[in-house]
Amino acid sequence: MRSLILTGVAICNVLVACAQQSTDPLHPFDYTIEKDITVQHGAVVSAHPLASRAGALILQQGGNAVDAAIATQLALAVVYPGAGNIGGGGFLVAHLKNGRNIAIDYRESAPAKASRDMYLDSAGNAITRLSLDGHLAAGIPGTVAGLFASMKYARLPFSKLIDPAIRLAEKGFVITEQEAKGLNASREDFLRLNTVKTAFVKEQPWKAGDTLIQPQLAKTLKLIRSKGAAGFYEGETARSIVAEMQRGKGIITLADLKNYKAKERQALTFPYKGYTILTMPLPSSGGICLQQMMGMIAKYPIAQWGFQSPQAMQLMIEVERRAYADRAQYLGDPDFVKVPAAQLTNPKYLASRMQQYVPMKAGNSDSTRAGAIKESEETTHLSVIDAEGNAVAVTTTLNGHFGSRTVAGEAGFLLNNEMDDFSVKPGVPNMYGLVGTEANAIAPGKRMLSSMTPTIVLQQQQPLFSLGTPGGSTIITSVFQTLMNVLEFGLSPAEAVNRPKFHHQWLPDVVYVEPGFPESNITELEKMGYKIVKRGPIGRTELIKRTPATRVLEAAGDTRGDDSAAGY
Ligand code: DON
């Protein structure tokens, strides 16, 4: 077990509350980061130790994996404001012990006043900052509706699940060095993009061990506790959001909020070499792309080639190129556009996509475009598996780090900048370099295409893995690589999560590699003709493995962040 102690002299010096060294598992001033745990009953892994602990505590109190996922999301909205949220949206995928598979879509949607060309100037050029910064960048938040849609599968009362979040918002918690850096880096944006004073800015720069208290957020959470989803989509909170919109030239109205609905979708499942992969359908592109990539790769002896062998890397890059080309051309909100999903995932079509594939030689995105079909960075992931065999994977997002950086006035929470996930103009890349077409153009009420890929692997109808990650366009390839790492290359959960990753997304036609990616692999890829671009860390993957025979759980939190596992 690897753990990183956050308490101690440095933090205690600045905290009066340190006097009360406590056995309280949710002690907001005294917590450790656990990277890799093995437990017998239930496990939670998320981007923040306090959020994982909030979920694990709920499991110990008799809640199931869905209860724990709800409590963890709410806690993340407080302790991980860069991505945890009530002002954003997300997807939940679950496998219930009765065999049922669930997919809940609480993706943000475009306001009624949104229009196709709303981010273009009079000459028709994209003004991309408008879909990224401030009020106009926000889609209608979906998270709170999603939490209440999930309650159908929960066991404990909502008031119990939201209590840890309220306590952490009201009393505060100590922040880590990563959080301090993140808040300091966004300071100018917070000042520029807000009309009210926010909890995220203080006079002196933030440092590890400082306490972040969010009284306005606590008040909003209490309204949600007492009034349910209406505590967010109607009344005082809705009025705060709309008043903020009016102060900042935003377009979300009271009617937009009242009309927002989470949608239960049919979970996407497909077989892979005896396993069943359970993942998110549209409006996430993640599930379809994953099915395409795993479908294209299945006939090759990739396990035999070995982890990050030149053959394996090259094949993975080439299937990534093809899936992302199709993503750009065909995928969008299925309630608004006709997506040829069945053809895109048809084995014959996938085989035809590999006809031009040349082993050990770089392909090229000019000649490899979307296939012909006959008919017409901030997000966060959490995984939970409980003692009863329920498994949940949830990815939620504000889109960019701290979303639009605009707080919903007195309601005290950050609004997303998800509108940038639409294609603001065909061919104009979004903040992740992704391009799109009419399929993902803006329309009132439409959900913007996502890459979030919460995924569960089943073996004989029992959960074997629950996983997912943030990372914008790299989400799908990270989930794909992590799955290959465990299913084909036999890596342990911690290794599968932490070994350096690579990424290709069709355009730009380059292979991105993250810090620590072996130089020898780079040389191999360059020899085959690939252009390599070194970039920052890719994703923050969370993974739980459950060995069906023993039911032992191993949970791995990504070492790229403060990610932490908890369980019992
Ligand atoms: O839904 C999507 O695909 C993006 N909004 C996800 C953004 C993200 O992962 C940022 N994290 N680093």
XYZ file of C-alpha atoms and ligand atoms in Angstrom:
580
model
C 0.000 0.000 0.000
C 1.429 3.396 -0.973
C 0.280 6.388 0.984
C 1.303 9.974 1.152
C 0.799 11.719 4.474
C -0.628 15.187 4.176
C -0.814 15.990 7.845
C 2.146 16.940 9.993
C 4.024 19.974 11.060
C 3.639 22.023 7.892
C -0.111 21.813 7.924
C -0.603 21.722 11.700
C 1.285 24.980 12.104
C -1.376 26.834 10.207
C -4.372 25.112 11.671
C -5.903 25.550 15.036
C -8.064 22.510 14.388
C -4.983 20.349 14.378
C -5.190 20.158 18.128
C -8.046 17.729 17.646
C -6.014 14.875 16.069
C -8.826 12.563 15.355
C -9.877 9.153 14.212
C -12.686 10.805 12.231
C -12.244 9.356 8.709
C -13.540 12.598 7.256
C -11.292 14.866 9.274
C -10.885 17.840 6.945
C -7.463 18.794 8.313
C -5.948 15.364 8.701
C -6.039 13.049 5.734
C -3.688 10.911 3.719
C -3.507 10.119 0.033
C -3.736 6.354 -0.595
C -2.539 5.363 -4.048
C -3.036 1.608 -4.076
C -5.155 -0.318 -1.598
C -6.374 -3.880 -1.290
C -9.613 -4.384 0.647
C -12.227 -7.074 1.207
C -15.584 -5.328 1.057
C -15.990 -2.067 -0.808
C -13.685 0.444 -2.527
C -13.912 3.966 -3.877
C -11.276 5.816 -5.865
C -11.547 9.449 -6.896
C -9.537 12.609 -7.424
C -9.504 13.586 -3.746
C -8.898 11.607 -0.543
C -11.741 13.251 1.373
C -14.217 12.500 -1.403
C -13.114 8.857 -1.601
C -13.429 8.595 2.154
C -16.901 10.146 2.098
C -17.930 7.409 -0.354
C -16.257 4.597 1.595
C -17.952 5.776 4.791
C -21.323 5.542 3.075
C -20.505 1.962 2.029
C -19.633 1.115 5.624
C -22.908 2.643 6.776
C -24.879 0.243 4.585
C -25.065 2.233 1.369
C -24.521 0.536 -1.980
C -22.116 1.572 -4.748
C -24.634 4.073 -6.158
C -25.060 5.736 -2.735
C -21.282 5.959 -2.462
C -20.944 7.400 -5.969
C -23.501 10.109 -5.145
C -21.792 11.021 -1.858
C -18.377 11.063 -3.557
C -19.579 13.346 -6.361
C -21.098 15.767 -3.884
C -17.919 15.811 -1.806
C -15.837 16.374 -4.956
C -17.986 19.428 -5.730
C -16.561 20.885 -2.514
C -13.011 19.553 -2.130
C -12.096 19.458 -5.815
C -13.611 22.638 -7.259
C -11.420 22.501 -10.388
C -13.580 19.693 -11.735
C -15.895 18.254 -9.092
C -19.103 20.160 -9.520
C -22.753 20.911 -9.245
C -22.394 23.485 -12.037
C -21.348 20.974 -14.711
C -22.482 17.603 -15.944
C -21.483 13.985 -16.306
C -22.266 10.364 -17.035
C -22.847 7.405 -14.729
C -22.472 3.816 -15.867
C -23.341 0.986 -13.481
C -23.712 -2.752 -13.316
C -26.160 -3.739 -10.592
C -25.965 -6.995 -8.679
C -29.301 -8.051 -10.228
C -27.550 -8.031 -13.601
C -28.991 -4.759 -14.848
C -26.779 -2.276 -16.685
C -27.457 1.437 -16.248
C -26.312 4.576 -18.125
C -27.421 7.975 -16.865
C -26.732 11.019 -19.050
C -26.577 14.300 -17.198
C -24.550 16.112 -19.793
C -25.114 19.869 -19.953
C -27.303 21.128 -22.798
C -27.324 24.326 -24.837
C -29.650 27.081 -23.562
C -32.795 27.898 -25.588
C -31.186 31.132 -26.762
C -28.078 29.354 -28.074
C -27.594 29.274 -31.829
C -25.342 27.605 -34.338
C -23.115 30.608 -35.019
C -23.168 32.235 -31.585
C -19.370 32.133 -31.284
C -18.635 33.591 -34.740
C -17.864 37.231 -35.504
C -19.531 39.145 -38.352
C -16.895 37.853 -40.771
C -17.726 34.281 -39.796
C -14.519 33.686 -37.822
C -14.676 31.695 -34.592
C -14.095 33.715 -31.410
C -13.068 30.688 -29.401
C -12.535 32.529 -26.086
C -16.293 33.109 -25.957
C -16.992 29.385 -25.683
C -14.328 29.031 -23.013
C -14.438 32.037 -20.684
C -17.215 33.235 -18.461
C -20.976 33.342 -18.669
C -21.608 32.632 -22.339
C -19.464 29.474 -22.196
C -21.787 27.692 -19.765
C -24.233 24.989 -20.745
C -27.240 24.236 -18.524
C -25.802 22.250 -15.596
C -26.851 18.604 -15.384
C -25.120 17.213 -12.311
C -27.851 17.767 -9.714
C -30.504 16.250 -12.009
C -28.126 13.325 -12.557
C -27.683 12.762 -8.834
C -31.441 12.613 -8.315
C -31.879 10.332 -11.344
C -29.276 8.047 -9.728
C -31.225 8.027 -6.431
C -33.599 5.502 -8.021
C -30.821 2.915 -7.555
C -29.587 4.124 -4.159
C -30.560 2.803 -0.761
C -29.866 5.542 1.786
C -31.704 8.882 2.077
C -30.225 11.758 0.063
C -29.763 13.822 3.227
C -27.212 11.299 4.475
C -25.338 11.323 1.153
C -25.012 15.104 0.983
C -24.030 15.623 4.616
C -20.270 15.114 4.189
C -20.260 17.697 1.377
C -22.172 20.231 3.452
C -19.819 19.755 6.365
C -16.707 20.150 4.178
C -18.097 23.291 2.524
C -19.203 24.877 5.793
C -16.233 24.085 8.003
C -13.613 24.006 5.257
C -10.764 21.598 4.583
C -7.036 21.952 4.049
C -5.872 22.131 0.488
C -2.985 20.229 -1.060
C -0.073 21.727 -2.939
C -1.624 20.815 -6.299
C -4.853 22.552 -5.318
C -2.993 25.640 -4.129
C -1.131 25.806 -7.449
C -4.353 25.384 -9.414
C -6.151 28.147 -7.514
C -3.171 30.510 -7.877
C -2.886 29.804 -11.598
C -6.535 30.772 -12.119
C -6.500 33.834 -9.832
C -6.486 36.403 -12.656
C -9.293 34.568 -14.444
C -11.389 34.436 -11.257
C -10.958 38.201 -10.842
C -11.710 38.954 -14.489
C -14.657 36.629 -14.995
C -16.696 37.169 -11.826
C -19.095 39.862 -10.724
C -19.125 38.775 -7.057
C -16.342 37.968 -4.598
C -15.579 34.249 -4.728
C -14.197 31.834 -2.141
C -11.404 30.971 -4.569
C -9.530 34.257 -4.363
C -7.761 35.586 -1.301
C -5.251 38.353 -0.880
C -2.160 36.217 -0.440
C -1.372 33.338 -2.784
C -2.751 29.970 -1.684
C -0.341 27.448 -0.213
C -0.596 23.823 0.861
C -2.251 23.626 4.274
C -4.493 26.683 3.815
C -8.171 26.125 4.593
C -10.782 26.593 1.868
C -14.211 27.437 3.314
C -17.245 27.809 0.996
C -20.222 29.102 3.016
C -22.295 30.056 -0.042
C -21.837 26.628 -1.552
C -22.847 25.106 1.811
C -26.056 27.133 1.679
C -26.829 25.926 -1.852
C -26.162 22.319 -0.845
C -28.577 22.732 2.075
C -31.251 24.006 -0.321
C -30.713 20.890 -2.441
C -30.911 18.742 0.694
C -34.254 20.239 1.709
C -35.898 20.790 -1.698
C -34.332 18.091 -3.884
C -33.494 18.957 -7.524
C -35.827 21.966 -7.249
C -33.365 23.382 -4.692
C -31.050 23.868 -7.672
C -33.219 24.218 -10.791
C -35.843 26.477 -9.207
C -36.127 29.081 -6.451
C -33.194 30.871 -4.881
C -30.372 28.946 -6.597
C -31.924 29.247 -10.066
C -32.466 32.966 -9.460
C -28.790 33.383 -8.465
C -27.654 31.637 -11.651
C -29.903 33.780 -13.847
C -28.981 37.019 -12.063
C -25.325 36.160 -12.652
C -26.092 35.479 -16.329
C -27.690 38.892 -16.628
C -24.699 40.617 -15.031
C -22.299 38.844 -17.416
C -24.139 38.709 -20.778
C -24.937 35.002 -20.359
C -28.077 33.436 -21.834
C -29.269 30.758 -19.381
C -32.841 31.505 -18.234
C -35.120 30.266 -15.439
C -37.033 28.229 -18.031
C -33.809 26.590 -19.250
C -33.062 25.463 -15.716
C -36.568 24.270 -14.940
C -36.739 22.275 -18.184
C -33.417 20.470 -17.777
C -33.766 16.676 -17.520
C -31.221 13.918 -16.963
C -31.800 11.024 -19.372
C -31.476 7.336 -18.785
C -29.941 5.774 -21.873
C -29.417 2.223 -22.917
C -25.920 1.349 -21.724
C -23.510 0.448 -24.510
C -22.162 -3.093 -24.191
C -19.954 -5.084 -26.509
C -17.914 -8.287 -26.236
C -14.138 -8.383 -26.241
C -12.424 -11.771 -26.079
C -14.813 -13.260 -23.540
C -15.255 -10.073 -21.512
C -18.209 -7.715 -21.733
C -17.320 -4.035 -21.928
C -20.037 -1.796 -20.468
C -19.669 1.891 -21.246
C -21.369 5.180 -22.106
C -23.365 5.642 -25.331
C -23.907 8.969 -27.128
C -23.805 11.874 -26.405
C -20.445 10.543 -25.258
C -18.248 9.584 -28.158
C -16.228 7.497 -25.710
C -18.212 4.256 -25.875
C -18.515 4.107 -29.661
C -14.849 5.004 -30.193
C -13.785 2.427 -27.607
C -15.894 -0.223 -29.334
C -14.377 0.746 -32.685
C -10.803 0.667 -31.387
C -11.205 -2.637 -29.540
C -13.063 -4.084 -32.522
C -10.278 -3.087 -34.919
C -7.573 -4.474 -32.643
C -9.191 -7.759 -31.616
C -7.792 -9.973 -34.377
C -4.151 -9.036 -33.749
C -1.968 -10.938 -31.208
C -1.247 -7.794 -29.253
C -0.663 -9.574 -25.921
C 2.087 -11.610 -27.552
C 3.757 -8.453 -28.879
C 3.902 -7.073 -25.315
C 3.251 -3.831 -23.441
C 4.441 -0.803 -25.418
C 6.298 -2.951 -27.923
C 6.752 -1.100 -31.241
C 4.154 -3.351 -32.932
C 1.572 -2.854 -30.177
C 2.030 0.933 -29.958
C 1.804 1.339 -33.717
C -1.362 -0.717 -34.035
C -2.970 1.198 -31.165
C -2.062 4.545 -32.750
C -3.543 3.507 -36.090
C -6.866 2.372 -34.619
C -7.002 5.602 -32.590
C -6.492 7.635 -35.783
C -9.418 5.870 -37.494
C -11.835 6.121 -34.561
C -11.166 9.852 -34.074
C -11.639 10.560 -37.793
C -15.102 8.967 -37.575
C -15.793 10.827 -34.327
C -15.166 14.164 -36.027
C -17.372 13.341 -38.984
C -20.352 11.488 -37.580
C -20.870 11.868 -33.852
C -23.228 14.237 -32.061
C -26.271 14.253 -29.778
C -28.460 11.356 -31.017
C -31.607 13.244 -29.998
C -30.756 15.872 -32.638
C -28.772 14.164 -35.375
C -28.932 10.767 -36.969
C -25.724 8.961 -36.045
C -24.910 5.762 -37.976
C -23.822 4.053 -34.756
C -24.617 0.501 -35.867
C -22.578 0.838 -39.054
C -19.682 2.529 -37.297
C -19.317 -0.421 -34.940
C -20.149 -3.177 -37.421
C -17.277 -5.733 -37.568
C -17.263 -5.665 -41.398
C -16.972 -1.883 -41.415
C -14.180 -2.022 -38.821
C -12.316 -4.610 -40.879
C -12.654 -2.338 -43.935
C -11.196 0.552 -41.932
C -8.018 -1.508 -41.429
C -7.522 -2.331 -45.110
C -4.961 0.433 -45.590
C -3.163 -0.427 -42.364
C 0.546 -1.149 -42.903
C 2.279 -2.732 -39.897
C 5.262 -0.793 -38.538
C 4.734 2.171 -40.865
C 3.059 5.445 -39.893
C -0.295 6.030 -41.546
C -1.413 9.516 -42.404
C -4.484 11.546 -41.584
C -4.716 13.140 -45.033
C -5.387 9.812 -46.669
C -7.082 8.141 -43.685
C -10.262 10.113 -43.206
C -13.637 9.140 -41.828
C -14.965 5.909 -43.264
C -17.714 5.939 -45.874
C -21.088 5.214 -44.355
C -23.818 4.295 -46.783
C -26.620 6.275 -45.158
C -26.758 9.299 -44.363
C -8.902 19.924 -19.181
C -11.403 19.739 -16.316
C -13.052 16.592 -15.606
C -12.947 13.980 -12.900
C -13.655 10.299 -12.607
C -14.642 8.069 -9.710
C -15.120 4.338 -9.461
C -16.900 2.327 -6.778
C -17.426 -1.405 -6.271
C -19.319 -2.611 -3.219
C -19.411 -5.874 -1.290
C -22.634 -6.956 -3.016
C -21.131 -6.791 -6.506
C -22.614 -3.474 -7.653
C -20.107 -1.504 -9.739
C -20.306 2.182 -10.672
C -18.162 4.366 -12.929
C -18.864 8.105 -13.048
C -17.095 10.824 -15.009
C -18.208 14.416 -14.490
C -16.883 17.673 -15.839
C -16.796 21.435 -15.842
C -14.751 21.077 -19.059
C -11.736 23.393 -18.520
C -9.939 23.702 -15.169
C -12.500 25.469 -12.922
C -14.844 25.495 -15.956
C -15.823 28.982 -17.105
C -14.083 30.303 -13.934
C -17.373 32.117 -13.289
C -19.185 31.477 -10.025
C -23.004 31.464 -10.054
C -23.227 34.622 -7.944
C -24.309 34.110 -4.348
C -24.915 30.403 -4.993
C -21.159 29.888 -4.638
C -20.409 27.217 -7.261
C -18.490 27.317 -10.520
C -20.263 27.124 -13.860
C -18.985 24.901 -16.652
C -17.578 26.005 -20.017
C -18.972 22.974 -21.806
C -20.262 24.951 -24.830
C -16.705 24.626 -26.193
C -17.326 20.885 -26.664
C -19.686 21.757 -29.511
C -18.115 22.322 -32.886
C -18.370 26.133 -32.935
C -17.563 26.055 -36.650
C -16.806 23.020 -38.859
C -13.075 22.346 -38.838
C -12.234 24.835 -36.060
C -10.539 22.882 -33.259
C -11.886 23.142 -29.718
C -9.659 23.465 -26.644
C -8.612 19.821 -27.028
C -7.830 20.220 -30.732
C -10.929 18.213 -31.682
C -12.756 19.159 -34.843
C -16.347 18.410 -35.761
C -19.037 18.942 -38.342
C -22.754 19.635 -38.492
C -23.397 16.556 -36.329
C -21.979 18.452 -33.344
C -23.113 21.986 -34.262
C -24.856 24.092 -31.595
C -28.660 23.960 -31.338
C -30.984 24.930 -28.475
C -31.445 22.066 -26.017
C -28.795 19.922 -27.728
C -26.082 18.145 -25.719
C -22.500 18.769 -26.804
C -20.485 15.698 -27.816
C -18.309 14.356 -25.016
C -15.289 12.091 -24.759
C -16.023 10.952 -21.220
C -15.823 7.166 -21.046
C -16.849 5.711 -17.678
C -16.415 1.981 -18.230
C -16.970 -1.340 -16.464
C -15.577 -4.697 -17.558
C -17.682 -7.758 -16.777
C -16.493 -11.335 -16.680
C -19.296 -13.889 -16.601
C -21.687 -11.105 -15.650
C -19.590 -10.161 -12.606
C -17.766 -6.821 -12.393
C -14.039 -7.237 -12.937
C -12.926 -3.619 -13.453
C -14.450 -0.167 -13.027
C -12.446 2.669 -14.572
C -12.330 6.052 -16.257
C -10.379 9.294 -16.428
C -10.522 13.012 -17.239
C -8.333 14.434 -20.013
C -10.553 15.862 -22.768
C -9.795 14.199 -26.080
C -7.271 11.853 -24.409
C -9.967 10.229 -22.268
C -10.938 7.636 -24.842
C -7.379 6.609 -25.662
C -6.444 6.502 -21.951
C -9.359 4.195 -21.167
C -8.436 2.132 -24.238
C -4.780 1.874 -23.176
C -5.655 1.078 -19.574
C -7.969 -1.696 -20.769
C -5.242 -3.085 -23.026
C -2.806 -2.851 -20.101
C -4.956 -5.018 -17.859
C -6.726 -7.291 -20.353
C -3.894 -7.931 -22.801
C -0.575 -7.010 -21.206
C -1.310 -8.304 -17.688
C -0.273 -5.143 -15.835
C -1.369 -4.659 -12.224
C -4.040 -1.985 -11.591
C -1.449 0.506 -10.311
C 0.906 -0.104 -13.232
C -1.923 0.025 -15.749
C -2.907 3.436 -14.435
C 0.530 4.923 -13.948
C 2.745 3.726 -16.791
C 3.257 6.609 -19.275
C 0.624 6.921 -21.976
C 0.504 8.022 -25.616
C -2.323 9.452 -27.690
C -3.365 10.000 -31.321
C -6.589 11.807 -32.252
C -6.473 11.862 -36.084
C -5.903 15.622 -36.214
C -3.345 16.945 -35.627
C -1.511 13.991 -37.144
C 0.960 13.556 -34.301
C 1.502 11.110 -31.462
C 1.387 12.851 -28.099
C 3.476 11.318 -25.337
C 3.496 12.288 -21.702
C 6.462 12.865 -19.354
C 8.274 9.639 -18.595
C 7.383 8.010 -21.912
C 10.542 6.003 -22.695
C 12.933 7.679 -25.170
C 13.504 4.273 -26.764
C 9.781 4.066 -27.626
C 9.934 7.549 -29.122
C 12.855 6.505 -31.309
C 10.968 3.389 -32.461
C 7.899 5.427 -33.406
C 9.966 8.068 -35.196
C 11.672 5.345 -37.229
C 8.217 4.260 -38.441
C 7.476 7.822 -39.555
C 5.423 9.213 -36.664
C 5.795 12.801 -35.505
C 6.076 12.825 -31.720
C 4.950 15.728 -29.537
C 5.906 15.718 -25.859
C 3.164 17.132 -23.639
C 2.087 17.273 -19.991
C 0.543 14.399 -18.052
C -2.288 12.510 -19.758
C -5.419 12.006 -17.646
C -5.900 10.892 -14.066
C -7.159 7.363 -14.340
C -8.973 5.637 -11.486
C -9.311 1.885 -11.543
C -10.775 -0.769 -9.266
C -10.223 -4.461 -9.917
C -12.425 -7.056 -8.287
C -11.260 -10.641 -8.473
C -14.551 -12.508 -8.915
C -13.414 -15.711 -7.181
C -12.202 -14.046 -3.971
C -14.078 -10.745 -4.256
C -10.881 -8.983 -3.164
C -10.764 -5.405 -4.415
C -7.665 -3.520 -5.535
C -8.142 0.203 -6.077
C -5.531 2.364 -7.795
C -5.540 6.160 -7.783
C -3.475 7.923 -10.420
C -0.106 9.249 -9.222
C -0.475 12.202 -11.627
C -2.694 13.975 -9.069
C -3.944 13.865 -5.479
C -6.131 10.916 -6.469
C -6.761 8.567 -3.612
C -8.484 5.290 -2.809
C -10.486 4.336 0.257
C -12.252 1.203 1.339
C -12.743 -1.385 4.029
O -16.832 16.005 -22.078
C -15.700 16.099 -22.533
O -15.245 15.347 -23.358
C -14.787 17.194 -21.993
N -15.565 18.296 -21.520
C -13.903 16.628 -20.930
C -12.957 17.642 -20.346
C -11.861 17.060 -19.573
O -11.699 15.862 -19.486
C -10.907 17.991 -18.958
N -9.965 17.319 -18.135
N -8.833 17.361 -18.062
